[in-house]
Amino acid sequence: MIQIKEVKTKDDFEKFYGIYEKVYGDNPYFVYPIKKDYLKYIKGQNNDLGMFPYITIMATDENEDCLGRLIAFVDTKLNDYNGLKVGYIAEYEAVDNLEVSKKLLDRAVEFFKSQGMDTAKGPVALPGGDDNRGFIIDNFDRMPSIMNKYNPPYYNDHFTEFGFEKYHDVYAYRAEINDLEDKVAKLEVLLPKIEERYGYKVYTADMKNNLKRETESVYQVLEKGMPEEWEDFSPISKEEITNIVNAIKPYADEDLIMIARNNEGEPIGFTLALPDYNEILKDFKGKLGILEGIKFLLRRKSIKRLRVFVLFVIPEYRDKGVTSAMYFKSFKNAAKKGYRYLEGSTIWDYNKKMQNDIEKFGATIDITYRIYRKSI
């Protein structure tokens, strides 16, 4: 008999994590998250989950083994900003059993209704995150980049069988850096003239010596550059930005983080890329002890893929080559450091401007992730 229980005890959280072994085993494309970090993450210790109503649940059998799990939450800040009543589903994993998925999703919907919601969406990142968004619907034969989701194909069936429909797709674009050489060479000639004409310049971020200034710059760009019509986003606070910057700082390569400034020194755009540490973490199977730590340090400079996470430009500079200038400098630095591939993700299907910009550089859609929606 399948039962749904809230995850509360240390043993419960161990089982919540342990579902990965049941679902993925030694699947070569799945990367186990580092266990100690992941347990902090799902407890809301390094994100904004604790600010909102949420439940962490799992489906168990008669032996109390975990067969599936999820986190359901209500982002009241996002809902209030956009005038919505949406409950969100995150961290869904389950064995291939429709009874298990139905009971999990039933409980999530029950929770959403108790909070006055009329819509369910998922899977999404936990509040304040930019990870594990959507289910893969194509190309299951490759390893996603860091902080992106991998899943079996049947997860999509679990949601559609329950009545979920497509809400939006988000894309992971891929390019080989060597293939961009011609475009980079042309931009090397054109961009100085464009920058001079419109009065701006692109710099690598100084995370070591001017972290506070760079964090403030990112905040200022997001404050002006976040489109109001994006209903899945809300204005971000300085505290949230600071938390994000502090979280990524240990893993960041500042040569891959660009900030554009006008002639007065004011920030007008930024882009963030990280090395794809999945290339190393895939061999650790969730462990990060002393031995794994040494291996990580020895191998981190051998990583060949990077992930471009975000790129924002304030409205008055959006048609003045700033995006191309930031891409250009990122790609040039990446090539110097030996990176061979880049992934731009995740880009929403309605963000045509970003799609056009990255496609101009020769990148193509590699993986499609689907986010689902259901009226409740």
mmCIF file of C-alpha atoms in Angstrom:
data_model
loop_
_atom_site.group_PDB
_atom_site.id
_atom_site.type_symbol
_atom_site.label_atom_id
_atom_site.label_comp_id
_atom_site.label_asym_id
_atom_site.label_seq_id
_atom_site.Cartn_x
_atom_site.Cartn_y
_atom_site.Cartn_z
ATOM 1 C CA MET A 1 0.000 0.000 0.000
ATOM 2 C CA ILE A 2 1.381 3.381 -1.022
ATOM 3 C CA GLN A 3 1.267 6.130 1.566
ATOM 4 C CA ILE A 4 2.194 9.815 1.470
ATOM 5 C CA LYS A 5 4.152 11.220 4.391
ATOM 6 C CA GLU A 6 5.829 14.518 5.147
ATOM 7 C CA VAL A 7 9.612 14.465 5.241
ATOM 8 C CA LYS A 8 10.743 15.556 8.703
ATOM 9 C CA THR A 9 13.319 13.254 10.278
ATOM 10 C CA LYS A 10 16.945 12.643 9.385
ATOM 11 C CA ASP A 11 15.966 9.192 8.113
ATOM 12 C CA ASP A 12 13.210 10.728 5.980
ATOM 13 C CA PHE A 13 15.680 13.082 4.304
ATOM 14 C CA GLU A 14 18.074 10.192 3.691
ATOM 15 C CA LYS A 15 15.271 8.365 1.882
ATOM 16 C CA PHE A 16 14.310 11.534 0.009
ATOM 17 C CA TYR A 17 17.848 11.628 -1.386
ATOM 18 C CA GLY A 18 18.011 7.853 -1.784
ATOM 19 C CA ILE A 19 15.353 7.808 -4.519
ATOM 20 C CA TYR A 20 18.103 8.739 -6.974
ATOM 21 C CA GLU A 21 19.588 5.262 -6.684
ATOM 22 C CA LYS A 22 16.217 3.642 -7.439
ATOM 23 C CA VAL A 23 15.492 5.831 -10.459
ATOM 24 C CA TYR A 24 18.935 6.318 -11.999
ATOM 25 C CA GLY A 25 21.324 3.696 -10.631
ATOM 26 C CA ASP A 26 24.421 3.975 -12.816
ATOM 27 C CA ASN A 27 22.759 5.946 -15.623
ATOM 28 C CA PRO A 28 25.751 7.604 -17.364
ATOM 29 C CA TYR A 29 23.863 10.849 -18.028
ATOM 30 C CA PHE A 30 22.664 11.517 -14.487
ATOM 31 C CA VAL A 31 24.869 13.442 -12.067
ATOM 32 C CA TYR A 32 24.168 12.804 -8.388
ATOM 33 C CA PRO A 33 24.016 16.115 -6.488
ATOM 34 C CA ILE A 34 26.537 16.456 -3.660
ATOM 35 C CA LYS A 35 24.566 14.944 -0.806
ATOM 36 C CA LYS A 36 25.505 17.274 2.053
ATOM 37 C CA ASP A 37 24.849 20.375 -0.074
ATOM 38 C CA TYR A 38 21.621 18.967 -1.474
ATOM 39 C CA LEU A 39 20.185 18.213 1.966
ATOM 40 C CA LYS A 40 20.828 21.834 2.967
ATOM 41 C CA TYR A 41 19.195 22.974 -0.263
ATOM 42 C CA ILE A 42 15.936 21.072 0.211
ATOM 43 C CA LYS A 43 15.744 22.226 3.827
ATOM 44 C CA GLY A 44 15.861 25.843 2.642
ATOM 45 C CA GLN A 45 19.232 26.567 4.245
ATOM 46 C CA ASN A 46 20.756 28.215 1.151
ATOM 47 C CA ASN A 47 17.691 29.508 -0.683
ATOM 48 C CA ASP A 48 14.410 31.308 0.010
ATOM 49 C CA LEU A 49 12.207 28.233 0.543
ATOM 50 C CA GLY A 50 11.718 28.938 4.249
ATOM 51 C CA MET A 51 10.137 32.317 3.471
ATOM 52 C CA PHE A 52 7.057 30.656 1.961
ATOM 53 C CA PRO A 53 4.455 27.974 2.755
ATOM 54 C CA TYR A 54 5.714 24.572 1.577
ATOM 55 C CA ILE A 55 5.559 20.831 2.156
ATOM 56 C CA THR A 56 8.221 18.223 1.499
ATOM 57 C CA ILE A 57 6.617 14.840 0.908
ATOM 58 C CA MET A 58 7.421 11.325 -0.232
ATOM 59 C CA ALA A 59 5.480 8.245 -1.270
ATOM 60 C CA THR A 60 6.409 5.080 0.623
ATOM 61 C CA ASP A 61 5.525 1.406 0.352
ATOM 62 C CA GLU A 62 4.646 -1.028 3.140
ATOM 63 C CA ASN A 63 8.350 -1.285 4.021
ATOM 64 C CA GLU A 64 8.601 2.519 4.262
ATOM 65 C CA ASP A 65 10.912 2.620 1.250
ATOM 66 C CA CYS A 66 10.700 5.858 -0.734
ATOM 67 C CA LEU A 67 9.116 5.418 -4.184
ATOM 68 C CA GLY A 68 8.772 9.092 -5.055
ATOM 69 C CA ARG A 69 9.041 12.585 -3.644
ATOM 70 C CA LEU A 70 8.486 16.293 -4.301
ATOM 71 C CA ILE A 71 8.446 19.722 -2.724
ATOM 72 C CA ALA A 72 5.302 21.831 -3.167
ATOM 73 C CA PHE A 73 5.486 25.535 -2.331
ATOM 74 C CA VAL A 74 3.605 28.793 -2.746
ATOM 75 C CA ASP A 75 5.781 31.758 -3.706
ATOM 76 C CA THR A 76 3.633 34.464 -2.170
ATOM 77 C CA LYS A 77 6.019 37.210 -3.265
ATOM 78 C CA LEU A 78 5.784 36.161 -6.920
ATOM 79 C CA ASN A 79 2.026 35.639 -6.732
ATOM 80 C CA ASP A 80 1.398 39.003 -5.097
ATOM 81 C CA TYR A 81 3.578 40.803 -7.638
ATOM 82 C CA ASN A 82 1.833 39.228 -10.634
ATOM 83 C CA GLY A 83 -1.669 38.921 -9.190
ATOM 84 C CA LEU A 84 -1.651 35.121 -9.486
ATOM 85 C CA LYS A 85 -2.654 32.136 -7.363
ATOM 86 C CA VAL A 86 -0.058 29.543 -8.356
ATOM 87 C CA GLY A 87 1.438 26.642 -6.443
ATOM 88 C CA TYR A 88 4.781 25.279 -7.613
ATOM 89 C CA ILE A 89 6.205 21.764 -7.731
ATOM 90 C CA ALA A 90 9.939 21.160 -7.440
ATOM 91 C CA GLU A 91 12.395 18.292 -6.908
ATOM 92 C CA TYR A 92 10.061 15.660 -8.348
ATOM 93 C CA GLU A 93 11.483 12.141 -8.612
ATOM 94 C CA ALA A 94 9.607 8.835 -8.738
ATOM 95 C CA VAL A 95 9.731 5.254 -9.905
ATOM 96 C CA ASP A 96 7.695 4.426 -13.006
ATOM 97 C CA ASN A 97 4.384 3.854 -11.259
ATOM 98 C CA LEU A 98 1.351 6.012 -12.021
ATOM 99 C CA GLU A 99 -0.214 5.238 -8.648
ATOM 100 C CA VAL A 100 2.837 6.719 -6.947
ATOM 101 C CA SER A 101 2.836 9.839 -9.117
ATOM 102 C CA LYS A 102 -0.914 10.337 -8.721
ATOM 103 C CA LYS A 103 -0.757 10.190 -4.939
ATOM 104 C CA LEU A 104 2.163 12.609 -4.816
ATOM 105 C CA LEU A 105 0.514 15.100 -7.159
ATOM 106 C CA ASP A 106 -2.850 14.717 -5.418
ATOM 107 C CA ARG A 107 -1.227 15.704 -2.143
ATOM 108 C CA ALA A 108 0.515 18.672 -3.762
ATOM 109 C CA VAL A 109 -2.771 19.916 -5.242
ATOM 110 C CA GLU A 110 -4.511 19.428 -1.895
ATOM 111 C CA PHE A 111 -1.859 21.617 -0.283
ATOM 112 C CA PHE A 112 -2.185 24.282 -2.980
ATOM 113 C CA LYS A 113 -5.949 24.426 -2.539
ATOM 114 C CA SER A 114 -5.523 24.806 1.222
ATOM 115 C CA GLN A 115 -3.439 27.898 0.443
ATOM 116 C CA GLY A 116 -6.113 29.349 -1.855
ATOM 117 C CA MET A 117 -4.330 28.570 -5.127
ATOM 118 C CA ASP A 118 -6.117 27.874 -8.417
ATOM 119 C CA THR A 119 -3.184 26.685 -10.564
ATOM 120 C CA ALA A 120 -0.267 24.265 -10.250
ATOM 121 C CA LYS A 121 2.978 24.620 -12.218
ATOM 122 C CA GLY A 122 6.124 22.566 -12.374
ATOM 123 C CA PRO A 123 8.704 21.387 -12.221
ATOM 124 C CA VAL A 124 10.524 24.590 -11.302
ATOM 125 C CA ALA A 125 13.492 25.658 -9.197
ATOM 126 C CA LEU A 126 13.062 26.283 -5.511
ATOM 127 C CA PRO A 127 12.501 29.976 -4.696
ATOM 128 C CA GLY A 128 15.477 32.142 -5.601
ATOM 129 C CA GLY A 129 17.080 29.437 -7.754
ATOM 130 C CA ASP A 130 17.849 28.950 -11.418
ATOM 131 C CA ASP A 131 18.234 25.181 -11.452
ATOM 132 C CA ASN A 132 16.354 21.983 -12.269
ATOM 133 C CA ARG A 133 13.693 23.792 -14.282
ATOM 134 C CA GLY A 134 11.419 21.594 -16.420
ATOM 135 C CA PHE A 135 11.532 17.972 -17.588
ATOM 136 C CA ILE A 136 13.625 16.967 -20.587
ATOM 137 C CA ILE A 137 11.345 16.006 -23.488
ATOM 138 C CA ASP A 138 14.036 15.163 -26.051
ATOM 139 C CA ASN A 139 17.674 14.103 -26.294
ATOM 140 C CA PHE A 140 17.909 11.912 -23.219
ATOM 141 C CA ASP A 141 21.281 10.582 -24.397
ATOM 142 C CA ARG A 142 23.465 13.364 -23.017
ATOM 143 C CA MET A 143 24.534 14.791 -19.686
ATOM 144 C CA PRO A 144 22.957 18.145 -18.810
ATOM 145 C CA SER A 145 25.206 20.931 -17.582
ATOM 146 C CA ILE A 146 25.583 21.957 -13.977
ATOM 147 C CA MET A 147 22.335 22.815 -12.152
ATOM 148 C CA ASN A 148 20.198 21.530 -15.009
ATOM 149 C CA LYS A 149 17.772 18.640 -14.771
ATOM 150 C CA TYR A 150 18.075 15.095 -16.040
ATOM 151 C CA ASN A 151 15.052 12.804 -15.930
ATOM 152 C CA PRO A 152 13.643 9.623 -17.436
ATOM 153 C CA PRO A 153 11.148 10.155 -20.282
ATOM 154 C CA TYR A 154 8.270 8.770 -18.207
ATOM 155 C CA TYR A 155 8.230 11.801 -15.883
ATOM 156 C CA ASN A 156 6.406 13.662 -18.632
ATOM 157 C CA ASP A 157 3.787 10.890 -18.701
ATOM 158 C CA HIS A 158 3.332 11.171 -14.938
ATOM 159 C CA PHE A 159 2.359 14.820 -15.286
ATOM 160 C CA THR A 160 0.229 14.550 -18.435
ATOM 161 C CA GLU A 161 -1.654 11.521 -17.084
ATOM 162 C CA PHE A 162 -2.551 13.666 -14.081
ATOM 163 C CA GLY A 163 -3.964 16.370 -16.356
ATOM 164 C CA PHE A 164 -1.027 18.728 -16.658
ATOM 165 C CA GLU A 165 -0.526 20.469 -20.003
ATOM 166 C CA LYS A 166 2.400 22.300 -21.531
ATOM 167 C CA TYR A 167 2.943 25.700 -19.950
ATOM 168 C CA HIS A 168 6.253 26.728 -21.528
ATOM 169 C CA ASP A 169 9.404 25.152 -22.868
ATOM 170 C CA VAL A 170 12.861 26.340 -21.899
ATOM 171 C CA TYR A 171 15.916 25.593 -24.012
ATOM 172 C CA ALA A 172 19.539 24.674 -23.562
ATOM 173 C CA TYR A 173 21.535 26.008 -26.517
ATOM 174 C CA ARG A 174 24.875 24.478 -27.443
ATOM 175 C CA ALA A 175 27.844 25.603 -29.524
ATOM 176 C CA GLU A 176 31.429 24.564 -30.104
ATOM 177 C CA ILE A 177 33.657 27.502 -29.291
ATOM 178 C CA ASN A 178 35.984 26.754 -32.219
ATOM 179 C CA ASP A 179 32.998 27.105 -34.565
ATOM 180 C CA LEU A 180 32.535 30.678 -33.356
ATOM 181 C CA GLU A 181 35.989 31.855 -34.459
ATOM 182 C CA ASP A 182 34.797 33.592 -37.638
ATOM 183 C CA LYS A 183 32.051 35.477 -35.804
ATOM 184 C CA VAL A 184 34.427 36.406 -32.996
ATOM 185 C CA ALA A 185 37.003 37.685 -35.515
ATOM 186 C CA LYS A 186 34.406 39.930 -37.176
ATOM 187 C CA LEU A 187 33.223 41.254 -33.833
ATOM 188 C CA GLU A 188 36.783 42.030 -32.804
ATOM 189 C CA VAL A 189 36.827 44.607 -35.595
ATOM 190 C CA LEU A 190 33.280 45.920 -35.191
ATOM 191 C CA LEU A 191 32.724 46.050 -31.437
ATOM 192 C CA PRO A 192 35.233 48.777 -30.503
ATOM 193 C CA LYS A 193 33.465 51.098 -32.955
ATOM 194 C CA ILE A 194 30.023 50.140 -31.616
ATOM 195 C CA GLU A 195 31.134 50.590 -28.005
ATOM 196 C CA GLU A 196 32.586 54.007 -28.810
ATOM 197 C CA ARG A 197 29.470 55.064 -30.707
ATOM 198 C CA TYR A 198 27.070 54.179 -27.887
ATOM 199 C CA GLY A 199 29.387 55.001 -25.003
ATOM 200 C CA TYR A 200 29.972 51.800 -23.058
ATOM 201 C CA LYS A 201 32.590 49.146 -22.389
ATOM 202 C CA VAL A 202 32.557 45.520 -21.198
ATOM 203 C CA TYR A 203 34.722 44.416 -18.268
ATOM 204 C CA THR A 204 35.428 41.113 -16.569
ATOM 205 C CA ALA A 205 33.974 41.103 -13.068
ATOM 206 C CA ASP A 206 36.355 41.753 -10.189
ATOM 207 C CA MET A 207 34.996 39.225 -7.698
ATOM 208 C CA LYS A 208 38.165 39.149 -5.601
ATOM 209 C CA ASN A 209 38.706 42.828 -4.883
ATOM 210 C CA ASN A 210 35.354 44.509 -5.576
ATOM 211 C CA LEU A 211 32.694 41.922 -4.747
ATOM 212 C CA LYS A 212 30.381 44.441 -3.065
ATOM 213 C CA ARG A 213 30.519 46.811 -6.050
ATOM 214 C CA GLU A 214 29.944 44.034 -8.585
ATOM 215 C CA THR A 215 27.021 42.659 -6.550
ATOM 216 C CA GLU A 216 25.453 46.116 -6.453
ATOM 217 C CA SER A 217 25.959 46.407 -10.229
ATOM 218 C CA VAL A 218 24.130 43.130 -10.853
ATOM 219 C CA TYR A 219 21.284 44.300 -8.629
ATOM 220 C CA GLN A 220 20.984 47.613 -10.493
ATOM 221 C CA VAL A 221 20.829 45.872 -13.878
ATOM 222 C CA LEU A 222 18.193 43.391 -12.694
ATOM 223 C CA GLU A 223 16.149 46.171 -11.110
ATOM 224 C CA LYS A 224 15.948 47.984 -14.455
ATOM 225 C CA GLY A 225 16.226 45.057 -16.853
ATOM 226 C CA MET A 226 13.672 42.497 -15.631
ATOM 227 C CA PRO A 227 10.714 42.639 -18.078
ATOM 228 C CA GLU A 228 7.469 43.272 -16.191
ATOM 229 C CA GLU A 229 5.517 40.920 -18.461
ATOM 230 C CA TRP A 230 7.458 37.821 -17.308
ATOM 231 C CA GLU A 231 4.952 36.314 -14.894
ATOM 232 C CA ASP A 232 7.394 33.695 -13.603
ATOM 233 C CA PHE A 233 9.761 36.329 -12.248
ATOM 234 C CA SER A 234 9.498 39.108 -9.704
ATOM 235 C CA PRO A 235 11.850 41.917 -8.671
ATOM 236 C CA ILE A 236 14.791 40.567 -6.725
ATOM 237 C CA SER A 237 16.042 42.104 -3.487
ATOM 238 C CA LYS A 238 19.615 43.078 -2.637
ATOM 239 C CA GLU A 239 19.640 40.373 0.018
ATOM 240 C CA GLU A 240 18.635 37.730 -2.530
ATOM 241 C CA ILE A 241 21.336 38.911 -4.959
ATOM 242 C CA THR A 242 23.938 38.844 -2.193
ATOM 243 C CA ASN A 243 22.948 35.287 -1.244
ATOM 244 C CA ILE A 244 23.203 34.137 -4.866
ATOM 245 C CA VAL A 245 26.590 35.802 -5.391
ATOM 246 C CA ASN A 246 27.973 34.321 -2.171
ATOM 247 C CA ALA A 247 26.721 30.876 -3.195
ATOM 248 C CA ILE A 248 28.396 30.899 -6.605
ATOM 249 C CA LYS A 249 31.585 32.731 -5.643
ATOM 250 C CA PRO A 250 33.548 29.562 -4.667
ATOM 251 C CA TYR A 251 32.816 28.038 -8.082
ATOM 252 C CA ALA A 252 32.995 31.152 -10.239
ATOM 253 C CA ASP A 253 35.630 31.950 -12.832
ATOM 254 C CA GLU A 254 35.596 35.739 -12.997
ATOM 255 C CA ASP A 255 36.996 35.629 -16.547
ATOM 256 C CA LEU A 256 33.567 34.277 -17.554
ATOM 257 C CA ILE A 257 31.515 36.951 -15.758
ATOM 258 C CA MET A 258 31.028 40.194 -17.679
ATOM 259 C CA ILE A 259 29.673 43.561 -16.594
ATOM 260 C CA ALA A 260 28.983 46.304 -19.137
ATOM 261 C CA ARG A 261 29.208 49.934 -18.012
ATOM 262 C CA ASN A 262 28.470 53.212 -19.742
ATOM 263 C CA ASN A 263 30.990 56.048 -19.905
ATOM 264 C CA GLU A 264 29.794 57.299 -16.517
ATOM 265 C CA GLY A 265 30.634 53.929 -14.954
ATOM 266 C CA GLU A 266 27.006 52.939 -14.449
ATOM 267 C CA PRO A 267 26.191 49.236 -14.991
ATOM 268 C CA ILE A 268 24.047 48.570 -18.068
ATOM 269 C CA GLY A 269 24.324 44.791 -18.461
ATOM 270 C CA PHE A 270 25.893 41.613 -17.138
ATOM 271 C CA THR A 271 26.306 37.970 -18.040
ATOM 272 C CA LEU A 272 27.214 35.036 -15.829
ATOM 273 C CA ALA A 273 28.809 31.786 -16.954
ATOM 274 C CA LEU A 274 30.193 28.957 -14.835
ATOM 275 C CA PRO A 275 32.443 26.011 -15.647
ATOM 276 C CA ASP A 276 30.398 22.835 -16.020
ATOM 277 C CA TYR A 277 31.516 21.037 -12.881
ATOM 278 C CA ASN A 278 29.261 18.123 -13.809
ATOM 279 C CA GLU A 279 32.211 16.851 -15.842
ATOM 280 C CA ILE A 280 33.925 16.130 -12.519
ATOM 281 C CA LEU A 281 30.986 15.564 -10.175
ATOM 282 C CA LYS A 282 29.578 12.745 -12.307
ATOM 283 C CA ASP A 283 32.329 10.479 -10.959
ATOM 284 C CA PHE A 284 31.655 11.243 -7.278
ATOM 285 C CA LYS A 285 28.094 9.870 -7.021
ATOM 286 C CA GLY A 286 27.083 12.500 -4.475
ATOM 287 C CA LYS A 287 30.149 12.215 -2.244
ATOM 288 C CA LEU A 288 32.583 15.029 -1.532
ATOM 289 C CA GLY A 289 35.069 13.835 1.042
ATOM 290 C CA ILE A 290 38.781 14.539 1.244
ATOM 291 C CA LEU A 291 39.640 12.270 -1.691
ATOM 292 C CA GLU A 292 36.918 13.732 -3.912
ATOM 293 C CA GLY A 293 37.967 17.238 -2.869
ATOM 294 C CA ILE A 294 41.536 16.599 -3.998
ATOM 295 C CA LYS A 295 40.320 15.157 -7.306
ATOM 296 C CA PHE A 296 38.069 18.182 -7.783
ATOM 297 C CA LEU A 297 40.927 20.636 -7.275
ATOM 298 C CA LEU A 298 43.221 18.696 -9.588
ATOM 299 C CA ARG A 299 40.664 18.409 -12.375
ATOM 300 C CA ARG A 300 38.776 21.707 -12.258
ATOM 301 C CA LYS A 301 41.066 23.346 -14.837
ATOM 302 C CA SER A 302 40.485 20.479 -17.281
ATOM 303 C CA ILE A 303 36.756 21.235 -17.690
ATOM 304 C CA LYS A 304 35.808 21.702 -21.345
ATOM 305 C CA ARG A 305 32.231 23.001 -21.133
ATOM 306 C CA LEU A 306 30.769 26.135 -19.604
ATOM 307 C CA ARG A 307 27.199 27.135 -18.933
ATOM 308 C CA VAL A 308 25.960 30.674 -19.562
ATOM 309 C CA PHE A 309 23.251 31.123 -16.920
ATOM 310 C CA VAL A 310 21.898 34.613 -17.291
ATOM 311 C CA LEU A 311 22.289 37.714 -19.405
ATOM 312 C CA PHE A 312 20.503 40.999 -18.801
ATOM 313 C CA VAL A 313 20.760 44.413 -20.444
ATOM 314 C CA ILE A 314 18.808 47.480 -19.320
ATOM 315 C CA PRO A 315 16.137 48.608 -21.846
ATOM 316 C CA GLU A 316 17.859 51.729 -23.197
ATOM 317 C CA TYR A 317 20.900 49.708 -24.305
ATOM 318 C CA ARG A 318 19.210 46.584 -25.703
ATOM 319 C CA ASP A 319 19.708 47.406 -29.381
ATOM 320 C CA LYS A 320 23.212 48.790 -29.073
ATOM 321 C CA GLY A 321 25.341 45.665 -29.307
ATOM 322 C CA VAL A 322 25.800 45.143 -25.558
ATOM 323 C CA THR A 323 24.723 41.498 -25.675
ATOM 324 C CA SER A 324 27.124 40.747 -28.523
ATOM 325 C CA ALA A 325 29.924 42.583 -26.738
ATOM 326 C CA MET A 326 29.465 40.546 -23.557
ATOM 327 C CA TYR A 327 29.188 37.266 -25.473
ATOM 328 C CA PHE A 328 32.295 38.187 -27.447
ATOM 329 C CA LYS A 329 34.444 38.802 -24.404
ATOM 330 C CA SER A 330 33.122 35.700 -22.600
ATOM 331 C CA PHE A 331 33.784 33.444 -25.581
ATOM 332 C CA LYS A 332 37.212 34.926 -26.208
ATOM 333 C CA ASN A 333 38.247 34.368 -22.594
ATOM 334 C CA ALA A 334 36.757 30.866 -22.645
ATOM 335 C CA ALA A 335 38.743 29.914 -25.744
ATOM 336 C CA LYS A 336 41.972 31.158 -24.143
ATOM 337 C CA LYS A 337 41.321 28.988 -21.098
ATOM 338 C CA GLY A 338 40.747 25.840 -23.130
ATOM 339 C CA TYR A 339 36.959 25.547 -23.041
ATOM 340 C CA ARG A 340 35.585 23.780 -26.110
ATOM 341 C CA TYR A 341 31.810 23.886 -25.656
ATOM 342 C CA LEU A 342 29.287 26.288 -24.258
ATOM 343 C CA GLU A 343 25.705 25.904 -23.209
ATOM 344 C CA GLY A 344 23.307 28.815 -22.903
ATOM 345 C CA SER A 345 20.474 27.791 -20.602
ATOM 346 C CA THR A 346 17.739 27.897 -19.724
ATOM 347 C CA ILE A 347 16.144 30.281 -22.211
ATOM 348 C CA TRP A 348 12.345 30.559 -22.137
ATOM 349 C CA ASP A 349 10.446 29.995 -25.372
ATOM 350 C CA TYR A 350 8.912 33.485 -25.149
ATOM 351 C CA ASN A 351 12.319 35.174 -24.825
ATOM 352 C CA LYS A 352 12.739 35.665 -28.568
ATOM 353 C CA LYS A 353 15.337 38.399 -28.163
ATOM 354 C CA MET A 354 17.688 36.117 -26.257
ATOM 355 C CA GLN A 355 17.069 33.247 -28.689
ATOM 356 C CA ASN A 356 17.888 35.485 -31.651
ATOM 357 C CA ASP A 357 21.037 36.808 -29.991
ATOM 358 C CA ILE A 358 22.485 33.403 -29.156
ATOM 359 C CA GLU A 359 21.484 31.924 -32.526
ATOM 360 C CA LYS A 360 23.372 34.719 -34.280
ATOM 361 C CA PHE A 361 26.491 33.303 -32.670
ATOM 362 C CA GLY A 362 25.796 29.897 -34.184
ATOM 363 C CA ALA A 363 24.354 28.115 -31.139
ATOM 364 C CA THR A 364 21.482 25.673 -31.668
ATOM 365 C CA ILE A 365 18.900 24.113 -29.354
ATOM 366 C CA ASP A 366 20.353 20.990 -27.782
ATOM 367 C CA ILE A 367 17.867 20.058 -25.040
ATOM 368 C CA THR A 368 14.259 21.115 -24.509
ATOM 369 C CA TYR A 369 12.845 21.218 -20.981
ATOM 370 C CA ARG A 370 9.084 21.414 -20.459
ATOM 371 C CA ILE A 371 7.257 23.106 -17.601
ATOM 372 C CA TYR A 372 3.673 21.995 -17.054
ATOM 373 C CA ARG A 373 0.537 23.734 -15.839
ATOM 374 C CA LYS A 374 -2.802 22.540 -14.467
ATOM 375 C CA SER A 375 -5.892 24.401 -13.303
ATOM 376 C CA ILE A 376 -6.988 23.072 -9.925
#
